[in-house]
Short mmCIF file of C-alpha atoms and ligand atoms in Angstrom, two decimals:
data_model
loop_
_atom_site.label_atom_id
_atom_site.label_comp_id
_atom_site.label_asym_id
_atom_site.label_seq_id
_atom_site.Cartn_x
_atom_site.Cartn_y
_atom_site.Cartn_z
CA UNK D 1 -75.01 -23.16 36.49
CA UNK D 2 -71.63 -22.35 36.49
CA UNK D 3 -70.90 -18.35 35.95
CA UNK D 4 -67.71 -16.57 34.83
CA UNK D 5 -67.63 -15.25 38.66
CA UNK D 6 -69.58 -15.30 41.24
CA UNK D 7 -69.94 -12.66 44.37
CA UNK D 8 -68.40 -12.82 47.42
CA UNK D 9 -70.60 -12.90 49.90
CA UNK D 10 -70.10 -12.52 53.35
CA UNK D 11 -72.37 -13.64 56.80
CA UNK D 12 -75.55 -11.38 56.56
CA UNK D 13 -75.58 -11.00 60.38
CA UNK D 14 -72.02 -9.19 60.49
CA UNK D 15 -73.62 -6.66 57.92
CA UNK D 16 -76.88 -6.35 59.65
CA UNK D 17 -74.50 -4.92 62.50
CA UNK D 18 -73.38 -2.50 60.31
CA UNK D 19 -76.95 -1.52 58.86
CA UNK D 20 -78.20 -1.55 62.53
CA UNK D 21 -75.54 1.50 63.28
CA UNK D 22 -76.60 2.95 59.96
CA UNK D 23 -79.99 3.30 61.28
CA UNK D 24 -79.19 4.12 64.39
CA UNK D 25 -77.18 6.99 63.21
CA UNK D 26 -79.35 8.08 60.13
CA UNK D 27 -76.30 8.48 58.59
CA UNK D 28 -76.35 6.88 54.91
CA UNK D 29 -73.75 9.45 52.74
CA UNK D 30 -71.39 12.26 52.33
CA UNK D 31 -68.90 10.95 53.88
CA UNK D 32 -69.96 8.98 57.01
CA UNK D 33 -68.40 6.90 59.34
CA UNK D 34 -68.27 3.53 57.48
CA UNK D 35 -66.51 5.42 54.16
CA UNK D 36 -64.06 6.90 56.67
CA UNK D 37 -63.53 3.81 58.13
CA UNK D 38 -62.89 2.19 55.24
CA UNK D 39 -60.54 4.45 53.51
CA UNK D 40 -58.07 3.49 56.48
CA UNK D 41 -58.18 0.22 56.48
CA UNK D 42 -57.61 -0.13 52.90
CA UNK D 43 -55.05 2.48 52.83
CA UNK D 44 -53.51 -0.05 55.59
CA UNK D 45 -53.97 -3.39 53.30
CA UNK D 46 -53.30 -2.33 50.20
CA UNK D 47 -50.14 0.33 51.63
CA UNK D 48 -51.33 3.31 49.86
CA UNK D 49 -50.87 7.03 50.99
CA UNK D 50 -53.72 8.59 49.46
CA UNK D 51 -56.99 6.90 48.45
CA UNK D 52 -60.48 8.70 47.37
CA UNK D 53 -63.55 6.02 47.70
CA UNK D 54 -66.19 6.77 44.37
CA UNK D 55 -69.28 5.15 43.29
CA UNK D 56 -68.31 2.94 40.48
CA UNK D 57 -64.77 2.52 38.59
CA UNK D 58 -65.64 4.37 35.41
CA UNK D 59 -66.71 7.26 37.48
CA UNK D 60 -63.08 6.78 39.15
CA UNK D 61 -61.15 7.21 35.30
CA UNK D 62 -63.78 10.18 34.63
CA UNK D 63 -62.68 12.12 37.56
CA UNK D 64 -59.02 11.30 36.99
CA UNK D 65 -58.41 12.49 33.34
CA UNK D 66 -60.26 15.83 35.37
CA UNK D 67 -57.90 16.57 37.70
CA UNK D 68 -55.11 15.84 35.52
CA UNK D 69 -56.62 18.29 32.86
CA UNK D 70 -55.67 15.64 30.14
CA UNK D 71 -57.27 17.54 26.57
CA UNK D 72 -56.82 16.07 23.36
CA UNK D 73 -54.95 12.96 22.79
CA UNK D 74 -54.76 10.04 25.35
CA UNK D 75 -52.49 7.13 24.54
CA UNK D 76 -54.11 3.78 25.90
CA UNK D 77 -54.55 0.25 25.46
CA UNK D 78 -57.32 -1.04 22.70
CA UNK D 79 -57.28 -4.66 24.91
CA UNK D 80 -59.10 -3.73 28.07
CA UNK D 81 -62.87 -3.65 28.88
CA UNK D 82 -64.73 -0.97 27.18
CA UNK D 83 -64.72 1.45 30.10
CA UNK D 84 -61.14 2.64 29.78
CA UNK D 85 -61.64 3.97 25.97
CA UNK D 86 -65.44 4.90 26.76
CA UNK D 87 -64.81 7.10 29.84
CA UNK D 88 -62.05 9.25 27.58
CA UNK D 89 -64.39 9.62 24.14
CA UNK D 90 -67.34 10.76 27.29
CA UNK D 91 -64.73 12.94 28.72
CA UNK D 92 -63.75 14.67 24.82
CA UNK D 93 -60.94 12.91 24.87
CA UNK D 94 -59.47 11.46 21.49
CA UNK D 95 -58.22 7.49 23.19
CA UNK D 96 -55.21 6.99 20.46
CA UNK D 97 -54.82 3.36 20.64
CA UNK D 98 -50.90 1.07 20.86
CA UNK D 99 -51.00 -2.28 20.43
CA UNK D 100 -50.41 -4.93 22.95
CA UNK D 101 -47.61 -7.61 23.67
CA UNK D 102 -48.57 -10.79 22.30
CA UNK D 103 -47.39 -12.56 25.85
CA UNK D 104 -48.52 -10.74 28.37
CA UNK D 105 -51.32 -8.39 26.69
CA UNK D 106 -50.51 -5.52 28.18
CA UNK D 107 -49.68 -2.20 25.86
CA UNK D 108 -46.52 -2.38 24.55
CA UNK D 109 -44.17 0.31 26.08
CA UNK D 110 -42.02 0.43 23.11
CA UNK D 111 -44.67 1.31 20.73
CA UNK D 112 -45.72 4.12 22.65
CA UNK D 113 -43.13 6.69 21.70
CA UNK D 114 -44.27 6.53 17.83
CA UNK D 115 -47.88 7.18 18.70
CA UNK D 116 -47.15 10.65 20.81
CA UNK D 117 -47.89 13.98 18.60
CA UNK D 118 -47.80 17.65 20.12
CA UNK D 119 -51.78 16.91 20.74
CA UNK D 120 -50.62 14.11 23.15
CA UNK D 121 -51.36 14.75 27.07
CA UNK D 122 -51.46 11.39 29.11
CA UNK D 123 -50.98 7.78 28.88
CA UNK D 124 -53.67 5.34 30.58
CA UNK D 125 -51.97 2.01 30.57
CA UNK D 126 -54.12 -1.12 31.94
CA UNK D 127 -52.57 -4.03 34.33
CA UNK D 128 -54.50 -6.51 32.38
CA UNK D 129 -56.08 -9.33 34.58
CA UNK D 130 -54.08 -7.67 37.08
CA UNK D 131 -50.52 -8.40 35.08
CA UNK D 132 -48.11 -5.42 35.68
CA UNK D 133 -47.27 -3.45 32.84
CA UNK D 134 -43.44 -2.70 32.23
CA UNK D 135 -43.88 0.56 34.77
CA UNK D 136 -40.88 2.24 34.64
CA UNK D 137 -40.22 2.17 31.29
CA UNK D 138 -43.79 3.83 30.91
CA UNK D 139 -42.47 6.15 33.50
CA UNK D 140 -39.33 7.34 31.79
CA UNK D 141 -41.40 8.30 28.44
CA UNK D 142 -43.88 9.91 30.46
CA UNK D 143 -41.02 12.06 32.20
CA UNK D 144 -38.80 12.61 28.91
CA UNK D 145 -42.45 14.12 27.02
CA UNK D 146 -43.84 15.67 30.14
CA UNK D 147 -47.20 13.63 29.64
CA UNK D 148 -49.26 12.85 33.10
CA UNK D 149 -50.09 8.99 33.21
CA UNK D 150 -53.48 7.12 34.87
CA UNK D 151 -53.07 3.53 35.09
CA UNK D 152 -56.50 1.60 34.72
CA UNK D 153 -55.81 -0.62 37.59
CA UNK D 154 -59.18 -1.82 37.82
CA UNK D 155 -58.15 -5.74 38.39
CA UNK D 156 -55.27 -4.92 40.72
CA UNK D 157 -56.56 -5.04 44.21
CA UNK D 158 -53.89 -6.26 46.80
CA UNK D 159 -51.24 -6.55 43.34
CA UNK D 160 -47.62 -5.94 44.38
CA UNK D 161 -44.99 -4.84 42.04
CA UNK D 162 -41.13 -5.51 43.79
CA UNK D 163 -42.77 -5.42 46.54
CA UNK D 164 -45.08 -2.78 47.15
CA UNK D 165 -48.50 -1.82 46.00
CA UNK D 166 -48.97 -1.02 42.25
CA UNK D 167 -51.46 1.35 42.97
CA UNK D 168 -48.82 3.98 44.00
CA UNK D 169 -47.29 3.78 40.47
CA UNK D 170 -48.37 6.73 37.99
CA UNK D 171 -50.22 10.27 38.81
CA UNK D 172 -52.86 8.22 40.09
CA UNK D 173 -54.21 4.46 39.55
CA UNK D 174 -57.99 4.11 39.25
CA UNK D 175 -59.51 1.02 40.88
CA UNK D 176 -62.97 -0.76 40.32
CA UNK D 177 -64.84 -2.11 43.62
CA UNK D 178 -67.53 -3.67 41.18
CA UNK D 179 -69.42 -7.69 42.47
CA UNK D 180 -67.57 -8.78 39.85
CA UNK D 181 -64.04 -7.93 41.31
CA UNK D 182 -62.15 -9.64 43.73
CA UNK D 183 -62.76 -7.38 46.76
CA UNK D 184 -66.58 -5.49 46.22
CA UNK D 185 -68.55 -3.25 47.49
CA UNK D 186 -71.59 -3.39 45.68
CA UNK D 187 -70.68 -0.89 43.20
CA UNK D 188 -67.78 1.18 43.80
CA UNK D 189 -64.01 2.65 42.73
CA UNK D 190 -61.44 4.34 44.26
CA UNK D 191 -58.43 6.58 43.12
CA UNK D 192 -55.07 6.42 44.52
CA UNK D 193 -53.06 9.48 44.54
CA UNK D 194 -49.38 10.16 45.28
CA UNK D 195 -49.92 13.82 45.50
CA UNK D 196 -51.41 15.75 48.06
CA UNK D 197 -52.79 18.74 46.82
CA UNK D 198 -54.50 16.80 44.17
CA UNK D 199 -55.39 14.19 46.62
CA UNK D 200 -57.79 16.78 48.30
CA UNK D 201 -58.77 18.59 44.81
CA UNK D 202 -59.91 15.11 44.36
CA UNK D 203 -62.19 14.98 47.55
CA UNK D 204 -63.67 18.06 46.48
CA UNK D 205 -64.45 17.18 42.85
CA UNK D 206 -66.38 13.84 44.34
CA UNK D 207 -68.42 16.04 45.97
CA UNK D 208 -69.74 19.07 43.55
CA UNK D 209 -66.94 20.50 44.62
CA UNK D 210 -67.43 21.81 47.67
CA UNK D 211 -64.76 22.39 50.25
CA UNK D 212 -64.42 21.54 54.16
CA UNK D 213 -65.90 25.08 54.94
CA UNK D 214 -68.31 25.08 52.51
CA UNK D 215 -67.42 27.26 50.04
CA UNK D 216 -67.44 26.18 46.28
CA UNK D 217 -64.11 26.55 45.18
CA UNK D 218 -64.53 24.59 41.82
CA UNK D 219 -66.78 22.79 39.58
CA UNK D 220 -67.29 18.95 40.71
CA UNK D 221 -69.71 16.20 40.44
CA UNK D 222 -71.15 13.90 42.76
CA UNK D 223 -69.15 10.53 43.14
CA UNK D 224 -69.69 9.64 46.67
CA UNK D 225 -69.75 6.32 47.49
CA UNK D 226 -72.35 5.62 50.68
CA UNK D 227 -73.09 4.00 53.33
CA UNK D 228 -74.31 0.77 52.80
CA UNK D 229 -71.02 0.40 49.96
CA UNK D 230 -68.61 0.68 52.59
CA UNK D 231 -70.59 -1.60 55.00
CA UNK D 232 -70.44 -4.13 52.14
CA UNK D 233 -66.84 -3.56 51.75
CA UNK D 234 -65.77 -3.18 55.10
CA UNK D 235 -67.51 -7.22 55.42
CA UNK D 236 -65.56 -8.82 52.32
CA UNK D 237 -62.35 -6.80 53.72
CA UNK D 238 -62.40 -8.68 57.11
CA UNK D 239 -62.75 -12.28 55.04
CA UNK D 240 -60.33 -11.13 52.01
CA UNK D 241 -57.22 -13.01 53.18
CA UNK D 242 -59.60 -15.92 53.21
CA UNK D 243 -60.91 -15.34 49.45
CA UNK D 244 -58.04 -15.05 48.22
CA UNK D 245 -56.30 -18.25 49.78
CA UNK D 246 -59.52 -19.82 48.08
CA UNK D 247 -59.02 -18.32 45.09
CA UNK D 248 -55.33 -18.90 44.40
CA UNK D 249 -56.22 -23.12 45.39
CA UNK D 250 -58.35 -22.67 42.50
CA UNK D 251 -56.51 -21.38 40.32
CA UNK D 252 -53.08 -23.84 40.91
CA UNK D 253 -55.52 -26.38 40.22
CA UNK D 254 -56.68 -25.49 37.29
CA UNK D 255 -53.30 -24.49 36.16
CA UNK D 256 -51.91 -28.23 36.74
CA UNK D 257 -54.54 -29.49 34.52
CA UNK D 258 -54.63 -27.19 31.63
CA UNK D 259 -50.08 -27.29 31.72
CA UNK D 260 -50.70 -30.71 29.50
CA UNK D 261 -52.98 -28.95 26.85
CA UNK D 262 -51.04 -28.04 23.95
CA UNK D 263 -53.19 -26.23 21.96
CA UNK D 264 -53.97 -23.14 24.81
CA UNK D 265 -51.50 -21.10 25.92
CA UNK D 266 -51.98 -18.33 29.20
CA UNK D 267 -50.35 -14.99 30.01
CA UNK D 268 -47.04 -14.05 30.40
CA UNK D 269 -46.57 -12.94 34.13
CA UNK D 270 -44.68 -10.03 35.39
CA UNK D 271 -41.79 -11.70 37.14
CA UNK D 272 -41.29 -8.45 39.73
CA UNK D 273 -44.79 -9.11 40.88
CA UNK D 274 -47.63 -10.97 41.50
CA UNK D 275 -51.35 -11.60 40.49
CA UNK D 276 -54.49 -11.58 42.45
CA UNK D 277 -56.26 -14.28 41.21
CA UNK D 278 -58.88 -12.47 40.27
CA UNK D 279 -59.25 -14.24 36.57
CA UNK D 280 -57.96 -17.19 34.66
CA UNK D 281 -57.90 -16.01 31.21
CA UNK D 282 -57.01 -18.64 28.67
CA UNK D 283 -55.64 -18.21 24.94
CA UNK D 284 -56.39 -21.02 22.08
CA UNK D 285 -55.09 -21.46 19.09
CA UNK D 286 -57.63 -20.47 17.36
CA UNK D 287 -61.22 -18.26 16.92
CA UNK D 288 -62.84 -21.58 15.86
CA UNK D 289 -61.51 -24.04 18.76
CA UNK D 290 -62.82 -20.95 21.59
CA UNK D 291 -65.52 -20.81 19.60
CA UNK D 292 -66.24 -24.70 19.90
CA UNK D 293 -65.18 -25.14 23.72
CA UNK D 294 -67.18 -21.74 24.35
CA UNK D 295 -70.83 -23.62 22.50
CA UNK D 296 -69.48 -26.88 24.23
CA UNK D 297 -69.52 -25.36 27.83
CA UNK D 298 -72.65 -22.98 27.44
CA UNK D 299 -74.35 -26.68 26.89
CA UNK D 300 -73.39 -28.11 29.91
CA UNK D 301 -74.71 -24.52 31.55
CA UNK D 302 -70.90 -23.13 32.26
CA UNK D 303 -70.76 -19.87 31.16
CA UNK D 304 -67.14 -18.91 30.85
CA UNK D 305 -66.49 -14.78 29.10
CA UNK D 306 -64.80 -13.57 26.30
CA UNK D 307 -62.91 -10.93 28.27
CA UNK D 308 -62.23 -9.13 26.45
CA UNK D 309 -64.09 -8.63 22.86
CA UNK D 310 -63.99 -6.82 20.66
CA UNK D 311 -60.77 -5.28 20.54
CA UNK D 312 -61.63 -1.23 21.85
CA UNK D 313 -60.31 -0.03 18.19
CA UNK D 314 -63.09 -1.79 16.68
CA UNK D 315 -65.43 -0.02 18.44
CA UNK D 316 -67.95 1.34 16.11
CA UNK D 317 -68.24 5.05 17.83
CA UNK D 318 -64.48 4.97 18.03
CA UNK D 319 -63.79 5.25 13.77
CA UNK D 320 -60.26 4.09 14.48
CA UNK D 321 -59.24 2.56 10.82
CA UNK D 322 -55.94 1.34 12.55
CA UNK D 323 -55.65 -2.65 13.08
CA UNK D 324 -54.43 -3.51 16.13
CA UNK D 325 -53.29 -7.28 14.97
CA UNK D 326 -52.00 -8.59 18.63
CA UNK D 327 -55.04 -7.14 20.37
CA UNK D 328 -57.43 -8.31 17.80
CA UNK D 329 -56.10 -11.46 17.62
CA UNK D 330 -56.41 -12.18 21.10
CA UNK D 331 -59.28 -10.88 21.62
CA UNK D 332 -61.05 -13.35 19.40
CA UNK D 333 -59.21 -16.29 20.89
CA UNK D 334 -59.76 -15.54 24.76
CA UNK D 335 -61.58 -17.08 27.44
CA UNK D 336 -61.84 -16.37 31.14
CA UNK D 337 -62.61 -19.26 32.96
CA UNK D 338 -65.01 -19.78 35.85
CA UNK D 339 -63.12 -18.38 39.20
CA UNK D 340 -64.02 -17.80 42.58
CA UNK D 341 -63.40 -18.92 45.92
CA UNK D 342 -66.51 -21.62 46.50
CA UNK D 343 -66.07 -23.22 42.64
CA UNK D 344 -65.40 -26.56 43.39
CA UNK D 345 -62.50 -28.97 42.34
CA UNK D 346 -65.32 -31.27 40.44
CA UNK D 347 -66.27 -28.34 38.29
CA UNK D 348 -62.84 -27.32 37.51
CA UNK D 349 -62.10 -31.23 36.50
CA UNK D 350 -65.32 -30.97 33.96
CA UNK D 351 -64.30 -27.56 32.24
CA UNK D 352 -61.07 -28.97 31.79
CA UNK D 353 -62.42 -31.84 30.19
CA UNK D 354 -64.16 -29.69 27.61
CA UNK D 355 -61.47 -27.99 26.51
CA UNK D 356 -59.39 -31.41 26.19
CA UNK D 357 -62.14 -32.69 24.21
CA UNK D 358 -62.99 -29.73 21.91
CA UNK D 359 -59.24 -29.17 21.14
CA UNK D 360 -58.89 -32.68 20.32
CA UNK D 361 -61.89 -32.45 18.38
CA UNK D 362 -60.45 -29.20 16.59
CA UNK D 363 -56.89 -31.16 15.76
CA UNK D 364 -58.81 -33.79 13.79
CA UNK D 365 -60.80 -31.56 11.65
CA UNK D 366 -57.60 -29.25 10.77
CA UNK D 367 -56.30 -33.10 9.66
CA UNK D 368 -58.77 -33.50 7.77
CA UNK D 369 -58.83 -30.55 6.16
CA UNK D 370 -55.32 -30.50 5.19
CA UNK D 371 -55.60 -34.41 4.23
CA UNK D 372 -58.72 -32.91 1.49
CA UNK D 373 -55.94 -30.30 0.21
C1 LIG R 1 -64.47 -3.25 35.88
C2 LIG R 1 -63.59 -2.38 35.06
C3 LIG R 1 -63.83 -1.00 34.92
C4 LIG R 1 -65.09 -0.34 35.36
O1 LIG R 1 -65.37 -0.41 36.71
P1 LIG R 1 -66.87 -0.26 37.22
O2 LIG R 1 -66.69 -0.24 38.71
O3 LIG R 1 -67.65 -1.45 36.75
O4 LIG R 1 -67.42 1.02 36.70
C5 LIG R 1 -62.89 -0.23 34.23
N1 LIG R 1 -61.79 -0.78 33.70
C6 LIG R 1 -61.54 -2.10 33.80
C7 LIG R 1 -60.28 -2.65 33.20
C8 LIG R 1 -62.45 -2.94 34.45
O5 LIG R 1 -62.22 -4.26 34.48
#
């Protein structure tokens, strides 16, 4: 069986070392010595100032639009997975949606101005696939209308934009730590934050929001992320450069093979900066032919994903009656292919294959078809 993903990892005995110490120390939350440990050394990797370690990633957005204070209207992306929009509507939030670019499937920055009303307090933008959105443009409309921005930048570990972290752009950037992402631990999420007064408002809200001395000072919840996480996470951190070498062989492979296909076309990269690896999502030309390839590979027991569908407007507790026509229409013809670091170069030749063969398959009939009319 070949999955969309599959997790990373690493030698059991180097985190038995770290449960050992666990036990030994009885220590298994609230911030121990393993979360502590590994807040610096991914402040260090990933060249952040400020970064708060949560349980999951959704948590991560929950507690942002918090200690922002966003109310009313958020502006955001409808072409993300559902979290993003679900986290707001769970929050009270009203997620007011702007359609993507048709390249590179991130929201469209020019669009965004239109969609802003006096009810309008943030913008949560999403580096799709780990794809930089246009950033400074966001960050000049944010400025000129005094609106607080959160960027979703769930698929963005390690991602550089002119060459330094993306995480540091916005009010904060959200990340997800999730199996399924390229560095894990477990479950888990972090937030980034360039400010420092919010930075430890944030440390407090993870943690019902008490403060150093004790004293509650605010109203929090509890987002801690524990021991055995950040033993998990400190593991796949020691092998990432490794994983990611793998992962980007993979990926240029694949990427040779699937230049001579006419009928798929891939994402528009951000030429300031650089992706992760993390996903290689695919575009054909149409529903039917993903549709096809999709039945043809689930038969040969690869399971590629249609990150992501539906669009978020279409949503059913959303009742947006806006279309979104770029976002929907990508949305029904995406794939993500299989990718991760042990996939091998065989497998990659025989997924190829099945999207040769089903788009070839899908020329004829449209031939046909035509030839009838
Ligand atoms: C994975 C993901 C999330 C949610 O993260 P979890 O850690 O699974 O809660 C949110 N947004 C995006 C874009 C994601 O891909």
């Amino acid at each position: 069986m070949i999955p969309v993903t599959k997790t990373y990892l690493p030698d059991i005995n180097q985190y038995k070392d770290y449960i050992d110490k666990i036990y030994e120390t009885g220590w298994l939350t609230n911030n121990g010595d393993l979360v502590r440990k590994l807040e610096l050394k991914l402040k260090e990797y990933l060249g952040v100032k400020n970064i708060v370690l949560v349980s999951n990633g959704t948590v991560a957005l929950n507690i942002a639009y918090k200690l922002l204070g966003l109310e009313n209207e958020v502006i955001t992306t409808p072409f993300s997975f559902v979290a993003t929009t679900s986290s707001m509507v769970w929050q009270g939030l009203k997620p007011v949606f702007v359609d993507i670019n048709k390249n590179d499937y991130n929201i469209d920055a020019n669009r965004i101005e239109k969609k802003i009303t006096e009810y309008t307090t943030g913008i949560v933008p999403v580096h799709v696939f780990g794809n930089a959105c246009d950033v400074e443009q966001i960050e000049e409309i944010a400025k000129k209308h005094n609106l607080k921005v959160i960027y979703d930048a769930s698929h963005c570990f390690g991602v550089k934009y002119k060459s330094k972290s993306i995480l540091n752009y916005g009010d904060i950037s959200t990340i997800s730590f999730h199996s399924t992402k390229l560095f894990h631990t477990i479950e888990g999420g972090a937030l980034i934050i360039n400010n420092d007064e919010l930075y430890e408002k944030a440390k407090r809200m993870i943690n019902f929001g008490f403060c150093a001395n004790g004293y509650i000072e605010e109203i929090g919840i509890n987002a801690k992320m524990n021991e055995f996480q950040a033993a998990m996470g400190l593991c796949v951190l020691s092998d990432i450069d490794k994983i990611s070498s793998r992962r980007k062989e993979k990926y240029e492979y694949y990427i040779k093979k699937l230049e001579n296909i006419d009928l798929i076309s891939f994402q528009e990269l951000n030429k300031s900066s650089h992706i992760n690896y993390s996903y290689l999502p695919i575009v054909f030309k149409d529903s039917e032919t993903m549709l096809t390839t999709l039945k043809n590979m689930n038969n040969e027991d690869i399971f590629p994903r249609r990150y992501f569908y539906p669009s978020l407007n279409k949503l059913n507790y959303i009742h947006c009656n806006e279309v979104m026509p770029n976002s929907e229409d990508i949305s029904e013809r995406i794939l993500c292919l299989p990718l991760y670091d042990s996939l091998k170069n065989m497998d990659i030749d025989k997924i190829v294959e099945i999207i040769k063969r089903s788009s070839i398959y899908s020329i004829r009939k449209s031939r046909c078809i035509s030839m009838e009319v």
